[in-house]
Amino acid sequence: MRITVIGCGYLGAVHAACMAKLGHEVVGIDVDDQKIRELSSARAPFYEPGLEELLREVQETGRLTFTTDMSAAAGSDVHFICVGTPQKKGENGADMTYVDAAASALLPHISPGDVVVGKSTVPVGTAARLAQLVQDQEPTSHLVWNPEFLREGHAVADTLQPDRFVYGVSDGSEDHPAVAVLDDVYAVPLGAGTPRLVTDHPTAELVKAAANSFLATKISFINAMAEVCEASGADVTRLADAIGMDDRIGRKFLHAGIGFGGGCLPKDIRAFMARAGELGADQALTFLREVDAINMRRRTRVVELTRELCDGTLLGKRITVLGAAFKPESDDVRDSPALSIAAQLQLQGAVVSVTDPKALENAAKRFPELQFEDDMYEAITKADALLLLTEWEQYRNLDPYALLSRVASPRILDGRNVLDPEKWRAAGWTYRGLGRA
Ligand code: UDX
């Protein structure tokens, strides 16, 4: 099939490459000239494991091209909308500018029978509105809402072998003509047994909002338990092990620490609350306000713990922050808790040095006032305290003995609870975790 992918960011670039890998002829379209130039030379404009290799592999087949020219969409059977829906400035709602612009630029190029597929995370009601625009343009064309659940750092595998497909079609019926078209697009993963659900438009949109809300709630739940553990002298990691053995609960997404960040969970739960408010269902989601508040409290808690660790004052203390990305295997620093903590510490008088294997360039753009150091060993030299805030493999595997001679004081705050406290204490370090005595 010939496929258009509009928006070549974290979602679209991966989607375009993966669709070409599945055997389709794909054109990726983006308004950002620089991004298109990089992708056209098989360079990923951001760090995502396996993406660059995949881009090289599929571009050699000639099945994947990139352009800034929307007219290249003409002739495709399926058009995916993969642009961002960031949080509006100063408001909780989602900024729909990019989705609306993509739809209106695309529609003049669609042909009878084409299928337009929305993948961006949008407020419920968007699909019905866009479906009307598609029908007005081309009465035999259809709009499907097909939410994306990929995780950064695992985006290629999550796109090629997703847990499930959700197709939201206007009548919610398996017999809707667009269902068969999307089945052809996803024939390979469907053939390998990936389940797919056909729903109406609003259900498909809500599946994404609900899934991200559930994940955020799970993380804030365990972080709330961490607060109680801190107050009572209990250990949240053992508590999570024990409740996670109940398979109704499960151990995944119960890692207590500095909380969630990134381009999705924080803004998605806020946009969901805002949309529920518009629909008169705001009471249903008031708990998400608490989920958000628990999450933000973790950042303040780390600043307080660091102060405690540094004998009661941050003034002039040299603090090394290990990790700037919102999670490992990513260079994404959007709403990164690590960076927000680093900035807070600096504002309170600490001398902060931030290191990260991939995210320093992006971090420096967002927080130019912070000090960044590529070389981790340089970064920790003469530090009064280390803060492990993004659990990159190389930080998990640090040797406490090897670092002793580098730092001014052997003190470490493990913001992700990934180090072995016994090992670090045995080596002479003052170790603090989150939600652990
Ligand atoms: C998330 C959803 O998982 C994905 O399905 C959706 O499509 C987009 O949003 P992503 O933002 O890539 O994906 O990251 P995810 O792995 O979900 O982690 C989100 C944040 O939660 C990270 O900051 C991570 O460090 C944090 N987290 C995750 C925890 O603090 N504890 C956990 O147990 C799990």
Coordinates of C-alpha atoms and ligand atoms in Angstrom, one line a residue:
M1 CA 0.0 0.0 0.0
R2 CA 1.1 3.6 -0.3
I3 CA 1.0 5.4 3.0
T4 CA 1.4 9.0 4.2
V5 CA 2.7 9.8 7.6
I6 CA 2.1 13.4 8.7
G7 CA 4.4 14.6 11.5
C8 CA 7.8 13.1 11.9
G9 CA 8.5 13.4 15.6
Y10 CA 8.9 10.7 18.2
L11 CA 5.7 9.0 17.0
G12 CA 5.6 9.7 13.2
A13 CA 9.2 9.1 12.4
V14 CA 9.1 5.7 14.0
H15 CA 5.7 4.9 12.5
A16 CA 6.9 5.8 9.0
A17 CA 10.0 3.6 9.3
C18 CA 8.0 0.7 10.7
M19 CA 5.3 0.9 8.0
A20 CA 8.0 0.7 5.4
K21 CA 9.5 -2.2 7.2
L22 CA 6.1 -3.9 7.0
G23 CA 6.4 -3.6 3.2
H24 CA 4.5 -0.5 2.4
E25 CA 5.6 2.5 0.3
V26 CA 5.7 5.4 2.7
V27 CA 6.1 9.1 2.5
G28 CA 6.8 11.0 5.7
I29 CA 5.7 14.7 5.7
D30 CA 6.7 17.4 8.2
V31 CA 6.8 21.2 8.2
D32 CA 10.3 21.1 9.8
D33 CA 12.8 21.3 7.0
Q34 CA 15.8 20.3 9.2
K35 CA 14.0 17.2 10.5
I36 CA 13.2 16.1 6.9
R37 CA 16.7 16.7 5.8
E38 CA 18.0 14.4 8.6
L39 CA 15.5 11.7 8.0
S40 CA 16.1 11.8 4.3
S41 CA 19.8 11.0 5.1
A42 CA 18.6 8.1 7.4
R43 CA 19.6 10.1 10.5
A44 CA 17.1 10.1 13.4
P45 CA 16.5 13.6 14.7
F46 CA 16.3 12.2 18.2
Y47 CA 17.7 9.2 20.1
E48 CA 15.6 6.1 19.8
P49 CA 17.3 2.7 20.0
G50 CA 17.2 0.9 16.7
L51 CA 15.6 3.7 14.7
E52 CA 18.6 4.8 12.8
E53 CA 19.4 1.2 11.8
L54 CA 15.8 0.8 10.7
L55 CA 15.8 4.0 8.7
R56 CA 19.0 2.9 6.9
E57 CA 17.6 -0.5 6.2
V58 CA 14.2 0.6 4.7
Q59 CA 15.6 3.6 2.8
E60 CA 17.8 1.2 0.9
T61 CA 14.7 -0.5 -0.4
G62 CA 13.4 2.8 -1.8
R63 CA 10.1 2.4 0.1
L64 CA 10.6 5.3 2.4
T65 CA 10.9 9.0 1.5
F66 CA 10.5 12.3 3.4
T67 CA 9.3 15.7 2.3
T68 CA 7.9 19.0 3.5
D69 CA 5.5 19.1 0.6
M70 CA 2.0 18.0 1.5
S71 CA 1.0 17.4 -2.1
A72 CA 3.1 14.2 -1.8
A73 CA 0.1 12.8 0.1
A74 CA -1.8 12.6 -3.2
G75 CA -1.9 9.0 -4.4
S76 CA -1.6 7.3 -0.9
D77 CA -4.4 5.0 0.2
V78 CA -4.0 5.7 3.9
H79 CA -2.9 8.9 5.6
F80 CA -1.7 8.8 9.2
I81 CA -1.8 12.0 11.4
C82 CA 1.0 11.7 13.9
V83 CA 1.6 15.3 15.0
G84 CA 2.0 16.5 18.6
T85 CA -0.7 17.7 20.9
P86 CA 1.3 19.6 23.6
Q87 CA -0.2 21.2 26.7
K88 CA -1.6 24.7 25.9
K89 CA 0.5 27.5 27.5
G90 CA -0.9 28.4 30.9
E91 CA -3.8 26.0 30.6
N92 CA -4.4 22.3 31.1
G93 CA -6.0 21.5 27.8
A94 CA -4.3 20.1 24.7
D95 CA -3.1 22.4 22.0
M96 CA -4.8 21.2 18.8
T97 CA -3.2 23.6 16.5
Y98 CA -0.9 21.0 14.8
V99 CA -3.7 18.4 14.4
D100 CA -6.0 21.0 12.8
A101 CA -3.3 22.3 10.6
A102 CA -2.3 18.8 9.5
A103 CA -5.9 17.9 8.7
S104 CA -6.6 21.0 6.7
A105 CA -3.4 20.8 4.7
L106 CA -4.0 17.1 4.0
L107 CA -7.7 17.2 3.0
P108 CA -7.3 18.8 -0.4
H109 CA -5.0 15.9 -1.4
I110 CA -7.2 13.0 -0.5
S111 CA -9.0 10.9 -3.2
P112 CA -12.2 8.9 -3.1
G113 CA -12.0 5.9 -0.8
D114 CA -8.9 7.1 1.1
V115 CA -8.6 6.4 4.8
V116 CA -7.4 9.1 7.1
V117 CA -6.0 7.7 10.4
G118 CA -5.6 9.7 13.6
K119 CA -2.8 8.5 15.9
S120 CA -2.1 11.7 17.9
T121 CA -3.5 11.8 21.5
V122 CA -6.5 14.1 21.3
P123 CA -9.4 15.2 23.5
V124 CA -12.4 13.0 23.0
G125 CA -14.7 14.4 20.3
T126 CA -11.9 15.3 18.0
A127 CA -12.4 12.3 15.8
A128 CA -16.1 13.0 15.1
R129 CA -15.2 16.6 14.2
L130 CA -12.4 15.5 11.8
A131 CA -14.5 12.7 10.4
Q132 CA -17.0 15.4 9.3
L133 CA -14.3 17.4 7.6
V134 CA -13.1 14.3 5.8
Q135 CA -16.6 13.4 4.6
D136 CA -17.2 17.0 3.5
Q137 CA -14.1 16.8 1.4
E138 CA -14.6 13.4 0.0
P139 CA -17.9 11.6 0.8
T140 CA -16.4 8.1 0.2
S141 CA -13.4 8.6 2.4
H142 CA -13.3 7.7 6.1
L143 CA -11.6 8.7 9.3
V144 CA -10.3 6.0 11.8
W145 CA -9.0 6.8 15.3
N146 CA -6.1 4.4 15.9
P147 CA -4.4 5.4 19.1
E148 CA -0.7 4.8 19.6
F149 CA 0.7 3.2 22.8
L150 CA 4.4 3.2 22.1
R151 CA 6.9 3.9 24.8
E152 CA 9.9 6.0 24.0
G153 CA 13.0 3.8 24.2
H154 CA 11.0 0.8 22.9
A155 CA 9.2 2.6 20.1
V156 CA 10.3 0.4 17.2
A157 CA 9.4 -2.9 18.9
D158 CA 6.2 -1.3 20.3
T159 CA 5.2 -0.3 16.8
L160 CA 6.1 -3.5 15.0
Q161 CA 4.7 -5.8 17.7
P162 CA 2.1 -3.8 19.7
D163 CA 0.0 -5.2 22.5
R164 CA -3.1 -4.5 20.6
F165 CA -4.7 -2.4 17.9
V166 CA -7.7 -0.2 18.5
Y167 CA -9.6 1.1 15.5
G168 CA -12.3 3.7 16.2
V169 CA -14.7 4.0 13.3
S170 CA -17.8 6.1 12.9
D171 CA -20.4 3.3 13.5
G172 CA -18.2 1.2 15.7
S173 CA -18.8 -1.8 13.5
E174 CA -16.4 -4.6 12.3
D175 CA -18.0 -4.2 8.9
H176 CA -17.0 -0.6 8.4
P177 CA -15.1 -0.4 5.1
A178 CA -12.1 1.3 6.8
V179 CA -11.5 -1.8 9.0
A180 CA -10.4 -3.9 6.1
V181 CA -8.1 -1.2 4.9
L182 CA -6.3 -0.9 8.2
D183 CA -6.2 -4.7 8.5
D184 CA -4.2 -4.6 5.2
V185 CA -1.8 -2.0 6.7
Y186 CA -1.2 -4.1 9.8
A187 CA -1.4 -7.5 8.1
V188 CA 2.0 -8.6 9.4
P189 CA 1.5 -8.0 13.1
L190 CA -2.2 -9.1 12.9
G191 CA -1.0 -12.3 11.2
A192 CA 1.4 -12.8 14.2
G193 CA -1.5 -12.7 16.6
T194 CA -1.8 -9.1 17.7
P195 CA -5.4 -8.6 18.9
R196 CA -7.4 -5.8 17.5
L197 CA -10.6 -4.1 18.8
V198 CA -13.0 -2.1 16.7
T199 CA -14.8 0.6 18.6
D200 CA -16.7 3.8 17.9
H201 CA -14.7 7.1 17.7
P202 CA -15.0 8.4 21.3
T203 CA -14.2 5.0 22.8
A204 CA -11.0 4.8 20.8
E205 CA -10.0 8.3 21.8
L206 CA -10.8 7.5 25.4
V207 CA -8.8 4.2 25.4
K208 CA -5.6 6.2 25.1
A209 CA -6.6 8.8 27.7
A210 CA -7.7 6.0 30.1
A211 CA -4.5 3.9 29.5
N212 CA -2.2 6.8 30.3
S213 CA -4.3 7.9 33.3
F214 CA -4.1 4.4 34.7
L215 CA -0.4 4.2 34.3
A216 CA 0.1 7.6 35.9
T217 CA -2.2 6.6 38.7
K218 CA -0.2 3.4 39.3
I219 CA 3.0 5.4 39.6
S220 CA 1.5 8.0 41.9
F221 CA -0.1 5.3 44.0
I222 CA 3.3 3.7 44.7
N223 CA 4.8 7.1 45.2
A224 CA 2.0 7.9 47.8
M225 CA 3.0 4.6 49.5
A226 CA 6.6 5.9 49.4
E227 CA 5.5 8.9 51.4
V228 CA 3.8 6.7 54.0
C229 CA 6.9 4.4 54.1
E230 CA 9.1 7.4 54.7
A231 CA 6.9 8.5 57.5
S232 CA 6.7 5.1 59.1
G233 CA 10.2 3.6 58.4
A234 CA 8.9 1.0 55.9
D235 CA 10.5 0.1 52.6
V236 CA 8.4 0.9 49.5
T237 CA 10.5 -1.4 47.2
R238 CA 9.7 -4.5 49.4
L239 CA 6.1 -3.3 49.7
A240 CA 5.9 -3.1 45.9
D241 CA 7.4 -6.6 45.5
A242 CA 4.8 -8.0 47.9
I243 CA 1.7 -6.3 46.5
G244 CA 3.0 -6.9 42.9
M245 CA 2.9 -10.7 43.5
D246 CA -0.9 -10.4 43.4
D247 CA -1.4 -10.9 39.7
R248 CA -4.5 -8.6 39.9
I249 CA -2.0 -5.8 40.8
G250 CA 1.2 -6.8 39.0
R251 CA 4.8 -5.4 39.7
K252 CA 5.1 -3.4 36.5
F253 CA 4.8 0.4 36.9
L254 CA 5.2 0.2 40.6
H255 CA 8.7 1.7 40.7
A256 CA 8.6 4.4 43.3
G257 CA 11.0 7.3 42.7
I258 CA 11.0 10.8 41.5
G259 CA 7.8 10.3 39.5
F260 CA 6.7 10.4 35.9
G261 CA 7.6 13.0 33.3
G262 CA 8.0 13.0 29.5
G263 CA 5.9 14.3 26.6
C264 CA 2.9 12.1 27.4
L265 CA 1.7 11.2 30.9
P266 CA 1.8 14.6 32.6
K267 CA 0.2 16.5 29.8
D268 CA -2.3 13.8 28.9
I269 CA -3.8 13.5 32.4
R270 CA -4.1 17.3 32.5
A271 CA -5.8 17.5 29.0
F272 CA -8.1 14.6 30.1
M273 CA -9.2 16.6 33.2
A274 CA -9.7 19.7 31.1
R275 CA -11.8 17.8 28.5
A276 CA -13.9 16.0 31.2
G277 CA -14.6 19.5 32.6
E278 CA -15.9 20.7 29.2
L279 CA -18.1 17.7 29.0
G280 CA -19.5 18.3 32.5
A281 CA -17.8 15.1 33.9
D282 CA -15.0 16.8 35.8
Q283 CA -15.9 15.1 39.1
A284 CA -15.1 11.8 37.5
L285 CA -11.5 12.8 37.1
T286 CA -10.7 14.8 40.3
F287 CA -8.5 11.9 41.4
L288 CA -6.2 12.8 38.6
R289 CA -5.5 16.1 40.2
E290 CA -4.2 14.2 43.2
V291 CA -2.2 11.9 40.9
D292 CA -0.6 15.0 39.5
A293 CA 0.0 16.5 42.9
I294 CA 1.6 13.4 44.3
N295 CA 3.9 13.3 41.3
M296 CA 5.0 16.9 41.6
R297 CA 5.5 16.5 45.4
R298 CA 8.2 13.9 44.7
R299 CA 10.4 16.6 43.1
T300 CA 10.1 18.8 46.2
R301 CA 10.8 15.8 48.4
V302 CA 14.1 15.1 46.5
V303 CA 15.2 18.7 47.0
E304 CA 14.5 18.4 50.8
L305 CA 16.2 15.0 51.0
T306 CA 19.3 16.4 49.2
R307 CA 19.4 19.3 51.7
E308 CA 19.3 16.7 54.6
L309 CA 22.0 14.7 52.9
C310 CA 24.1 17.9 52.7
D311 CA 24.0 18.5 56.5
G312 CA 21.0 20.9 56.3
T313 CA 22.1 23.4 53.7
L314 CA 22.4 23.5 49.9
L315 CA 24.3 26.7 49.7
G316 CA 27.5 26.3 47.8
K317 CA 27.2 22.5 47.8
R318 CA 28.4 20.7 44.7
I319 CA 25.7 18.4 43.6
T320 CA 26.0 16.1 40.6
V321 CA 22.8 15.0 38.9
L322 CA 23.2 11.7 37.0
G323 CA 20.6 11.7 34.3
A324 CA 18.7 14.5 32.5
A325 CA 16.3 12.5 30.2
F326 CA 12.8 11.8 31.6
K327 CA 13.7 8.1 31.3
P328 CA 16.6 6.0 30.2
E329 CA 17.2 5.1 26.5
S330 CA 15.8 8.5 25.4
D331 CA 17.1 12.0 24.9
D332 CA 13.7 13.5 25.6
V333 CA 13.8 16.0 28.4
R334 CA 10.2 17.2 28.1
D335 CA 8.9 17.6 31.7
S336 CA 11.9 15.7 32.9
P337 CA 11.7 15.4 36.7
A338 CA 15.5 15.1 36.8
L339 CA 16.0 18.5 35.2
S340 CA 13.3 20.1 37.2
I341 CA 15.0 18.9 40.4
A342 CA 18.4 20.1 39.1
A343 CA 17.0 23.6 38.4
Q344 CA 15.4 23.8 41.9
L345 CA 18.6 22.8 43.6
Q346 CA 20.5 25.4 41.7
L347 CA 17.9 28.1 42.6
Q348 CA 18.4 27.2 46.2
G349 CA 22.1 27.9 46.1
A350 CA 23.7 24.5 45.2
V351 CA 26.4 24.3 42.5
V352 CA 24.8 21.7 40.2
S353 CA 26.4 19.7 37.4
V354 CA 24.2 17.6 35.2
T355 CA 25.4 14.6 33.2
D356 CA 23.6 12.3 30.8
P357 CA 24.7 9.9 28.0
K358 CA 22.3 11.2 25.4
A359 CA 20.1 14.1 26.6
L360 CA 22.6 17.0 27.3
E361 CA 22.0 18.9 24.1
N362 CA 18.3 19.0 24.6
A363 CA 18.7 19.7 28.3
A364 CA 20.9 22.7 27.6
K365 CA 18.3 24.1 25.3
R366 CA 15.6 23.9 28.0
F367 CA 17.7 24.9 31.0
P368 CA 20.6 27.0 29.6
E369 CA 21.4 28.3 33.2
L370 CA 22.4 24.8 34.4
Q371 CA 25.9 23.4 34.1
F372 CA 26.3 20.3 31.9
E373 CA 29.2 17.9 31.8
D374 CA 29.5 15.1 29.1
D375 CA 32.1 13.1 31.0
M376 CA 30.4 11.5 34.0
Y377 CA 33.7 11.1 35.9
E378 CA 34.4 14.9 35.5
A379 CA 30.9 15.6 36.6
I380 CA 31.2 13.8 39.9
T381 CA 34.7 15.1 40.7
K382 CA 34.7 16.8 44.2
A383 CA 30.9 16.4 44.5
D384 CA 29.3 16.8 47.9
A385 CA 26.4 14.5 46.8
L386 CA 25.4 12.5 43.8
L387 CA 21.8 12.2 42.7
L388 CA 20.8 9.3 40.5
L389 CA 17.7 10.7 38.8
T390 CA 17.5 8.8 35.4
E391 CA 18.2 5.1 35.7
W392 CA 20.6 4.6 32.7
E393 CA 22.3 1.2 32.7
Q394 CA 25.7 2.8 33.3
Y395 CA 24.5 4.5 36.5
R396 CA 22.8 1.4 37.8
N397 CA 26.2 -0.4 37.4
L398 CA 28.3 2.2 39.1
D399 CA 31.0 0.8 41.4
P400 CA 30.8 2.6 44.7
Y401 CA 34.4 1.7 45.5
A402 CA 35.8 3.2 42.3
L403 CA 34.0 6.5 42.8
L404 CA 35.1 7.0 46.4
S405 CA 38.4 8.9 45.6
R406 CA 36.6 11.2 43.1
V407 CA 34.0 12.7 45.3
A408 CA 34.4 15.2 48.1
S409 CA 31.8 13.4 50.3
P410 CA 30.5 9.9 49.6
R411 CA 26.8 10.6 49.7
I412 CA 24.2 9.4 47.2
L413 CA 20.5 9.9 46.7
D414 CA 19.0 7.1 44.6
G415 CA 16.0 8.8 43.0
R416 CA 14.9 5.6 41.2
N417 CA 15.7 3.0 43.9
V418 CA 17.9 1.0 41.5
L419 CA 21.1 0.7 43.6
D420 CA 21.8 -1.9 46.2
P421 CA 21.9 0.1 49.5
E422 CA 23.9 -2.6 51.3
K423 CA 26.6 -2.5 48.7
W424 CA 26.9 1.3 48.8
R425 CA 26.8 1.5 52.5
A426 CA 29.4 -1.2 52.9
A427 CA 31.7 0.9 50.6
G428 CA 31.4 3.8 53.0
W429 CA 28.6 5.8 51.3
T430 CA 25.7 7.5 53.0
Y431 CA 22.9 6.1 50.9
R432 CA 19.3 7.5 50.7
G433 CA 16.6 6.0 48.5
L434 CA 13.0 7.2 48.2
G435 CA 10.4 5.6 50.4
R436 CA 13.0 3.6 52.2
A437 CA 14.4 4.0 55.7
Ligands
UDX1 C1 3.9 6.6 28.0 C2 3.1 5.3 27.9 O1 3.7 4.2 28.6 C3 2.8 5.0 26.5 O2 2.0 3.8 26.4 C4 2.2 6.1 25.8 O3 2.0 5.8 24.4 C5 3.1 7.4 25.9 O4 3.3 7.6 27.3 P1 6.5 7.1 27.8 O5 6.2 8.5 28.1 O6 7.5 6.8 26.7 O7 5.2 6.3 27.5 O8 7.2 6.5 29.1 P2 6.8 5.4 30.2 O9 7.7 4.3 30.1 O10 5.4 5.2 30.3 O11 7.4 6.2 31.5 C6 6.7 7.5 31.9 C7 7.4 8.1 33.1 O12 7.0 7.3 34.3 C8 8.9 8.1 33.1 O13 9.3 9.3 33.6 C9 9.3 7.0 34.0 O14 10.5 7.2 34.6 C10 8.2 7.0 35.0 N1 7.9 5.7 35.7 C11 7.5 4.6 35.0 C12 8.0 5.6 37.1 O15 8.4 6.6 37.7 N2 7.8 4.5 37.7 C13 7.4 3.4 37.0 O16 7.1 2.3 37.7 C14 7.3 3.4 35.6

